[in-house]
JSON list of C-alpha atoms in Angstrom, two decimals:
[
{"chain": "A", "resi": 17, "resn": "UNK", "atom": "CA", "xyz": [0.00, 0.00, 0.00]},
{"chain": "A", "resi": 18, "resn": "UNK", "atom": "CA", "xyz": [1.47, 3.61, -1.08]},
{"chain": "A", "resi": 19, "resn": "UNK", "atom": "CA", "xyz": [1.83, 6.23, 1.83]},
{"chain": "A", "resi": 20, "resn": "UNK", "atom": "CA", "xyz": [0.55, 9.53, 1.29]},
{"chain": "A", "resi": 21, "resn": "UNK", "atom": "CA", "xyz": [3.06, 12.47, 1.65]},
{"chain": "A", "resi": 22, "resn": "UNK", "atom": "CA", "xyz": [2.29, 15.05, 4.41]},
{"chain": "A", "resi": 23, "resn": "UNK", "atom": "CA", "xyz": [2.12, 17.60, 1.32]},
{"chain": "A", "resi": 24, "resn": "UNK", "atom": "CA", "xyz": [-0.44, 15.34, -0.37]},
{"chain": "A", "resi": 25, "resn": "UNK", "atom": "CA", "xyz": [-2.86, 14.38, 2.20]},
{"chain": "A", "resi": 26, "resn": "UNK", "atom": "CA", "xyz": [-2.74, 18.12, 3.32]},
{"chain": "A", "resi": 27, "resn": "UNK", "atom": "CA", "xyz": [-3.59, 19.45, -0.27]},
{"chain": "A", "resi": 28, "resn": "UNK", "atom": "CA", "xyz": [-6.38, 16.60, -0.42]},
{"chain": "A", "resi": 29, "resn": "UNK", "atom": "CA", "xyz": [-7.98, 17.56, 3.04]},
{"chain": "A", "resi": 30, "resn": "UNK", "atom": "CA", "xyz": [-8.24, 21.19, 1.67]},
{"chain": "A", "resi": 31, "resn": "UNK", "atom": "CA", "xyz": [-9.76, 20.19, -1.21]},
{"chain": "A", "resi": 32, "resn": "UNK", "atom": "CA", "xyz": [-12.56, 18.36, 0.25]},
{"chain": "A", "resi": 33, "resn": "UNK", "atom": "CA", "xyz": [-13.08, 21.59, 3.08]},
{"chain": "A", "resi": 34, "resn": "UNK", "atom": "CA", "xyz": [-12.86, 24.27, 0.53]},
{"chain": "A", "resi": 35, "resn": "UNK", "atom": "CA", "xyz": [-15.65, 22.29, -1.72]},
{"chain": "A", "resi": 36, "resn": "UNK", "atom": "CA", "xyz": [-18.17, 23.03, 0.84]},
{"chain": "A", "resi": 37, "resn": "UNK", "atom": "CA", "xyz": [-17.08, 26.54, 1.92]},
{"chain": "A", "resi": 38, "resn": "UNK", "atom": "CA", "xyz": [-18.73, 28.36, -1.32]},
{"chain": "A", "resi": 39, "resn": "UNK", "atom": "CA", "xyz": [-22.16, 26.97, -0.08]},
{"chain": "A", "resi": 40, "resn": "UNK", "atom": "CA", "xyz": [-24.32, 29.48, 1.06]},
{"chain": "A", "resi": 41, "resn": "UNK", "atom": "CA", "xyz": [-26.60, 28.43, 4.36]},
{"chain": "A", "resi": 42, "resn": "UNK", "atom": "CA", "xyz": [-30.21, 27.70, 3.28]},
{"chain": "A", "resi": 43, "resn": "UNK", "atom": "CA", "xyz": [-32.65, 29.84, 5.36]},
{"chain": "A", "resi": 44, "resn": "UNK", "atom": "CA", "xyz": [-35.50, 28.44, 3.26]},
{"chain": "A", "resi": 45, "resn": "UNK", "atom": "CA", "xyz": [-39.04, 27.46, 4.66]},
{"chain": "A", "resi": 46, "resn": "UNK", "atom": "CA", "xyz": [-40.75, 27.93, 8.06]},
{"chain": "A", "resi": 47, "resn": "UNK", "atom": "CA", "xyz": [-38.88, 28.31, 11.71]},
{"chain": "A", "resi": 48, "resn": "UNK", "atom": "CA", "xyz": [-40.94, 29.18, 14.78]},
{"chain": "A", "resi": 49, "resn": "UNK", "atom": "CA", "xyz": [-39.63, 30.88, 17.97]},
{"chain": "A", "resi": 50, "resn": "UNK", "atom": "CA", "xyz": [-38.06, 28.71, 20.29]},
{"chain": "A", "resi": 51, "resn": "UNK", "atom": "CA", "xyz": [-39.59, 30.13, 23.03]},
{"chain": "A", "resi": 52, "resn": "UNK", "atom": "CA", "xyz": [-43.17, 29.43, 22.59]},
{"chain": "A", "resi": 53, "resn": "UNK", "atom": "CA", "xyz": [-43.87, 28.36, 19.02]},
{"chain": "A", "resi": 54, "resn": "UNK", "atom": "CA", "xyz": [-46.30, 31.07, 18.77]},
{"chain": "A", "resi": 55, "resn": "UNK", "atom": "CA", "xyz": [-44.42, 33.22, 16.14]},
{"chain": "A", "resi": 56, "resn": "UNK", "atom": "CA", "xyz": [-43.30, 32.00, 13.04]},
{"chain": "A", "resi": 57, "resn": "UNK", "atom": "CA", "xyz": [-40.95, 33.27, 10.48]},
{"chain": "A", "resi": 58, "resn": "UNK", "atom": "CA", "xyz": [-41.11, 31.80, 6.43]},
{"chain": "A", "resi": 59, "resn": "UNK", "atom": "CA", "xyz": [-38.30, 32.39, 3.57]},
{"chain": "A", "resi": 60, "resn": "UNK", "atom": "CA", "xyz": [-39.31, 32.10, 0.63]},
{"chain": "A", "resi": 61, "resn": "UNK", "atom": "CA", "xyz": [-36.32, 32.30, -1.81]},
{"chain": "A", "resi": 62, "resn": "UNK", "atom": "CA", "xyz": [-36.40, 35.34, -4.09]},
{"chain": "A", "resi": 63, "resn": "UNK", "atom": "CA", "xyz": [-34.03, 36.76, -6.78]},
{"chain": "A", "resi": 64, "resn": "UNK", "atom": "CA", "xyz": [-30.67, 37.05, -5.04]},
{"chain": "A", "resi": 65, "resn": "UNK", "atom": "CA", "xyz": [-32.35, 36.43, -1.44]},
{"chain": "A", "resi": 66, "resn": "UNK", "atom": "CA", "xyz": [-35.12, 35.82, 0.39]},
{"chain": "A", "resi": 67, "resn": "UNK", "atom": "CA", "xyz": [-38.77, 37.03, 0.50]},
{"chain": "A", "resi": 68, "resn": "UNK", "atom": "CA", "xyz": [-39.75, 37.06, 4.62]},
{"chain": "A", "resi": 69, "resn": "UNK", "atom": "CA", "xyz": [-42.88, 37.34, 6.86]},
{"chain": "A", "resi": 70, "resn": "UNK", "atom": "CA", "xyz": [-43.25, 36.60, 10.30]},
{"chain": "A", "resi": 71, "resn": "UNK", "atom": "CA", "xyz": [-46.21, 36.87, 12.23]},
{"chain": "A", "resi": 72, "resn": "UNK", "atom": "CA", "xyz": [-48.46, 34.65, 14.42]},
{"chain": "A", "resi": 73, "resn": "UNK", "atom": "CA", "xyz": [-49.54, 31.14, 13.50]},
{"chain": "A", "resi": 74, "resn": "UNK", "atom": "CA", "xyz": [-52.60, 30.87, 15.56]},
{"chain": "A", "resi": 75, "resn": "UNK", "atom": "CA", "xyz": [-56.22, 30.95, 13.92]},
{"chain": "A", "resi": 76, "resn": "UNK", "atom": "CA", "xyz": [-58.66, 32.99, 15.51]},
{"chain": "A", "resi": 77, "resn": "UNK", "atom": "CA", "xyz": [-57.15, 35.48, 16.98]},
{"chain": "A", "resi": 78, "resn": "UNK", "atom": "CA", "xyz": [-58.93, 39.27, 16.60]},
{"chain": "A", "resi": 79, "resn": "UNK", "atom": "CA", "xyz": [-55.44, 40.99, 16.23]},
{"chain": "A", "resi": 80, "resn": "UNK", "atom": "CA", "xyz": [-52.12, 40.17, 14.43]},
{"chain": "A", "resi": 81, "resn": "UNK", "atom": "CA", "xyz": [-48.78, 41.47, 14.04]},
{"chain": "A", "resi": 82, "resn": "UNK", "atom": "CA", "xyz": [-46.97, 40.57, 10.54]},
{"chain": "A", "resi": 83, "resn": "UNK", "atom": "CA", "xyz": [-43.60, 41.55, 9.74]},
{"chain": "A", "resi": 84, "resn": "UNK", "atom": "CA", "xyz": [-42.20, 41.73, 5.91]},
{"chain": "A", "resi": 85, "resn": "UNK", "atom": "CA", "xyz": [-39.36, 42.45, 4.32]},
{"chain": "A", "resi": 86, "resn": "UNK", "atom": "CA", "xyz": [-37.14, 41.46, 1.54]},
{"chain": "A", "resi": 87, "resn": "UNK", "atom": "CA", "xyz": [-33.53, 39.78, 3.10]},
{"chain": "A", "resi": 88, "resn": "UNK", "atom": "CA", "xyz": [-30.34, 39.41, 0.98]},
{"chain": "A", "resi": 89, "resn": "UNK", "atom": "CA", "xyz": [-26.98, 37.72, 2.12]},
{"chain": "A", "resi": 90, "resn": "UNK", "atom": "CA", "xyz": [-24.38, 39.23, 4.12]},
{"chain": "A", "resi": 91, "resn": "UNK", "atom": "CA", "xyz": [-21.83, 36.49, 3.73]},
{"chain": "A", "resi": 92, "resn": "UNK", "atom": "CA", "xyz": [-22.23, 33.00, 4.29]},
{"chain": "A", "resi": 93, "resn": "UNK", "atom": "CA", "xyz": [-24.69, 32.74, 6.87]},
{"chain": "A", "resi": 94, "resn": "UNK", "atom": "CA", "xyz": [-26.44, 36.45, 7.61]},
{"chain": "A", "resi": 95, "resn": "UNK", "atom": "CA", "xyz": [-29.08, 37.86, 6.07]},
{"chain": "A", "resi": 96, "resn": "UNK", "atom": "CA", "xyz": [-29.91, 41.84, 6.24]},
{"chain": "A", "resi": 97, "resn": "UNK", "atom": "CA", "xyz": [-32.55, 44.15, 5.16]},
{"chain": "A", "resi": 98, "resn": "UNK", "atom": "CA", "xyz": [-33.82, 47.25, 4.74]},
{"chain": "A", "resi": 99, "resn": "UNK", "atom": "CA", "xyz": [-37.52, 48.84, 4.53]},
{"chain": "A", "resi": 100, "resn": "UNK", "atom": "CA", "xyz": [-38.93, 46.32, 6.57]},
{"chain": "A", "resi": 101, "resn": "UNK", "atom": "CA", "xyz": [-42.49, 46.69, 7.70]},
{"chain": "A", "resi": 102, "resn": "UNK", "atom": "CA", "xyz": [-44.42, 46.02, 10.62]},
{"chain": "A", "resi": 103, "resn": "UNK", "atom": "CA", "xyz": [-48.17, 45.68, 10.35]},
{"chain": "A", "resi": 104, "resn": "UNK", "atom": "CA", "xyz": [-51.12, 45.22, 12.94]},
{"chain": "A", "resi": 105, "resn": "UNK", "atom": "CA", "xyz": [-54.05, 43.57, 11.54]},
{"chain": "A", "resi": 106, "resn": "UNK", "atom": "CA", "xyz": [-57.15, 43.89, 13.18]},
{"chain": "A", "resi": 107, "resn": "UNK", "atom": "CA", "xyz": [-60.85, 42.34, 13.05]},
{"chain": "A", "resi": 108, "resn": "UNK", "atom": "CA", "xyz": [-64.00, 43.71, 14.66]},
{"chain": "A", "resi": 109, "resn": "UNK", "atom": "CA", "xyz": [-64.60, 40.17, 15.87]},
{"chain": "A", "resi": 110, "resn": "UNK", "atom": "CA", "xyz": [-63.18, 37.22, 15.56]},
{"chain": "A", "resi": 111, "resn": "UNK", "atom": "CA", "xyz": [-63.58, 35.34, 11.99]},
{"chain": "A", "resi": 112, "resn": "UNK", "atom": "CA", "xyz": [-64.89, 39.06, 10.36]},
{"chain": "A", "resi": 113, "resn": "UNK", "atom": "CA", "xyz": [-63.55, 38.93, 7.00]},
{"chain": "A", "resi": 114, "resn": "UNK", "atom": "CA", "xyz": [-62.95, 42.47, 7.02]},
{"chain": "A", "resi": 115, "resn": "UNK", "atom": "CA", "xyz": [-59.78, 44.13, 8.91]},
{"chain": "A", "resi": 116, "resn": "UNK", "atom": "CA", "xyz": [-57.86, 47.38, 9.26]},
{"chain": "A", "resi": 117, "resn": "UNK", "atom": "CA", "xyz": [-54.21, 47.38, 9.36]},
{"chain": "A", "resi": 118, "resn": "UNK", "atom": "CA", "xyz": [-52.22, 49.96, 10.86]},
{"chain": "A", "resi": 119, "resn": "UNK", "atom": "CA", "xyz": [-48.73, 50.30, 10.00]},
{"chain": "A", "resi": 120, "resn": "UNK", "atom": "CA", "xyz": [-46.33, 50.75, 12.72]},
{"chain": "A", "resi": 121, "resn": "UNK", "atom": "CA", "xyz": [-43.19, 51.76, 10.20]},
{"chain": "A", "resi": 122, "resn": "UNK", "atom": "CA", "xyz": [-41.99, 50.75, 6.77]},
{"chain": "A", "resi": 123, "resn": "UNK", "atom": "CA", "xyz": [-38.44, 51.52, 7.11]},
{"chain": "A", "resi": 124, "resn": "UNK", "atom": "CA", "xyz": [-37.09, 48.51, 9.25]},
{"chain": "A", "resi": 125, "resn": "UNK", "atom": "CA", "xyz": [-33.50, 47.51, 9.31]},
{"chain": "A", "resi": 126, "resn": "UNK", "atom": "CA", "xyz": [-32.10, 44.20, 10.84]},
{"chain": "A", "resi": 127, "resn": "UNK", "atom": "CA", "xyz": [-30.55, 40.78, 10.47]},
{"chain": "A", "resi": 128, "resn": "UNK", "atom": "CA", "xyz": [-30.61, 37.08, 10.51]},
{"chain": "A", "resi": 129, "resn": "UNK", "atom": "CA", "xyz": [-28.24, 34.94, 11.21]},
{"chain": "A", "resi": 130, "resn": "UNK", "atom": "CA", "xyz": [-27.63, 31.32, 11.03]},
{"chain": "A", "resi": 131, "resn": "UNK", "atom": "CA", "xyz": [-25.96, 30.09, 14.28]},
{"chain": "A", "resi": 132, "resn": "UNK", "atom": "CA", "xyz": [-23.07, 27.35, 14.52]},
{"chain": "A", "resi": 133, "resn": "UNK", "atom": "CA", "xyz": [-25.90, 25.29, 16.53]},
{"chain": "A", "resi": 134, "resn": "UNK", "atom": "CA", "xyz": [-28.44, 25.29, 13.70]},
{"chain": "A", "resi": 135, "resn": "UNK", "atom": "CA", "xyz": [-30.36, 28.08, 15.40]},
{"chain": "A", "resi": 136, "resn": "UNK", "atom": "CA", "xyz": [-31.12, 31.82, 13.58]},
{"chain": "A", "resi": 137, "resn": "UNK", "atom": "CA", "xyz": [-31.68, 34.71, 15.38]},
{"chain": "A", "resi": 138, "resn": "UNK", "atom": "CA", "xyz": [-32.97, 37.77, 14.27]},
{"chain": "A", "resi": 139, "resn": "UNK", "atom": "CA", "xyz": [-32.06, 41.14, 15.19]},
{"chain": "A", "resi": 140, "resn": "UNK", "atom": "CA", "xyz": [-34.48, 43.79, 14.28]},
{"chain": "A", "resi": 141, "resn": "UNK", "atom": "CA", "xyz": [-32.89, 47.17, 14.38]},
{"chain": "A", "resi": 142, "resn": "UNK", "atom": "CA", "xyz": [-36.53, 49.06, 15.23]},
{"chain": "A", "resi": 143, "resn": "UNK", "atom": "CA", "xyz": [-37.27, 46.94, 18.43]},
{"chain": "A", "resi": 144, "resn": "UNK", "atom": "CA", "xyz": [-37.17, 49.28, 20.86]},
{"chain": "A", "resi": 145, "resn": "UNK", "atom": "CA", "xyz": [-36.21, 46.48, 23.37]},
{"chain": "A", "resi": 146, "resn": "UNK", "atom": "CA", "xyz": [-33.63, 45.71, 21.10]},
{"chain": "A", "resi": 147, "resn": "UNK", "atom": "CA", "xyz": [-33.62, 41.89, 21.62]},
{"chain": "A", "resi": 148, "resn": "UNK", "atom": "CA", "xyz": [-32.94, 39.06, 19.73]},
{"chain": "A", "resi": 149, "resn": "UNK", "atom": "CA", "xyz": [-35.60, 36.33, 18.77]},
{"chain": "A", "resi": 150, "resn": "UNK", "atom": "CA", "xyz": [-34.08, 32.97, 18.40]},
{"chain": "A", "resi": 151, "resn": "UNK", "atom": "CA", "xyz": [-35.75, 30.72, 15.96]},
{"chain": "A", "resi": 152, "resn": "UNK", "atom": "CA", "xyz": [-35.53, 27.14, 15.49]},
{"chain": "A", "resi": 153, "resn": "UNK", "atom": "CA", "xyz": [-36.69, 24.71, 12.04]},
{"chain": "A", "resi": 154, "resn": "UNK", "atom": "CA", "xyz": [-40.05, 24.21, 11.87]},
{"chain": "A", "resi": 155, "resn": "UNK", "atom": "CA", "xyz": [-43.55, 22.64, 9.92]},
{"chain": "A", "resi": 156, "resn": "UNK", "atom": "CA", "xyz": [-46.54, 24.13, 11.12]},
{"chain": "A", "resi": 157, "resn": "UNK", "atom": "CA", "xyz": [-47.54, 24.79, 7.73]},
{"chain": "A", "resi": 158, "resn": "UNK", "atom": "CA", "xyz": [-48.49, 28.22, 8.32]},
{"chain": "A", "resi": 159, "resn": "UNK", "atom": "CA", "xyz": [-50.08, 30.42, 4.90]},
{"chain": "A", "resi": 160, "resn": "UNK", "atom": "CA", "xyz": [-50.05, 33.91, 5.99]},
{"chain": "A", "resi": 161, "resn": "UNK", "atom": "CA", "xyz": [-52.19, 36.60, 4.34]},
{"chain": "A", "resi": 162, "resn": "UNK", "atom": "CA", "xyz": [-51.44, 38.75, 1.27]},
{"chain": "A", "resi": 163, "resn": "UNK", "atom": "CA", "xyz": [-50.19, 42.14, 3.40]}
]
């Protein structure tokens, strides 16, 4: 059996790391907050990033609270954007089909990031708590309304 040089088995290992290095993290599909499972963030790929809304996924309820905004990369594993919005929905009584919204600001800044553990947290620069939610991978299914 032929023995590898030093030289040659360290040029193969960096072969086989740098082939997954130009892979960009996939924030795809639905994560809910870890801690209650109440709120839920989906990515939706679009163009050169991702199309986001988070909101509530409970039925039901006679007010809501829907964030949008479009997210591009940052590197390998943050997303940022700009102009996000933050909408309250809310209905007479619960199961009217009719609503108002009331915008609470259109010009949201922020960040997601995917964390070593599998985790993302976003960072949402008009909180004025300025907190980070932690989400985790989820499947809830959740369809949220044209805003």
């Amino acid at each position: 059996m032929k023995r590898l040089s030093v030289g040659a088995l360290l040029c193969a290992l960096s072969l086989i790391l740098l082939a997954g290095c130009g892979k960009d993290k996939d924030f795809s599909g639905e994560w809910a907050e870890t801690t209650a499972e109440r709120i839920v963030a989906v990515f939706t790929p679009e163009g050169d990033g991702y199309s986001v809304t988070i909101g509530w996924r409970e039925d039901g309820l006679a007010q809501y609270e829907y964030w949008s905004m479009k997210a591009t990369p940052k590197g390998r594993n943050t997303l940022v954007y700009e102009n996000g919005t933050d909408i309250i929905r809310s209905f007479e009584n619960i199961g009217d089909p009719t609503y108002t919204d009331d915008t609470i600001y259109t010009d949201g800044t922020g960040e997601f990031v995917l964390e070593k553990d599998g985790a993302l947290t976003w960072t949402d620069n008009k909180d004025p708590e300025g907190g980070k939610t932690v989400f985790m991978r989820s499947s809830f299914g959740v369809k949220f309304p044209e805003l």
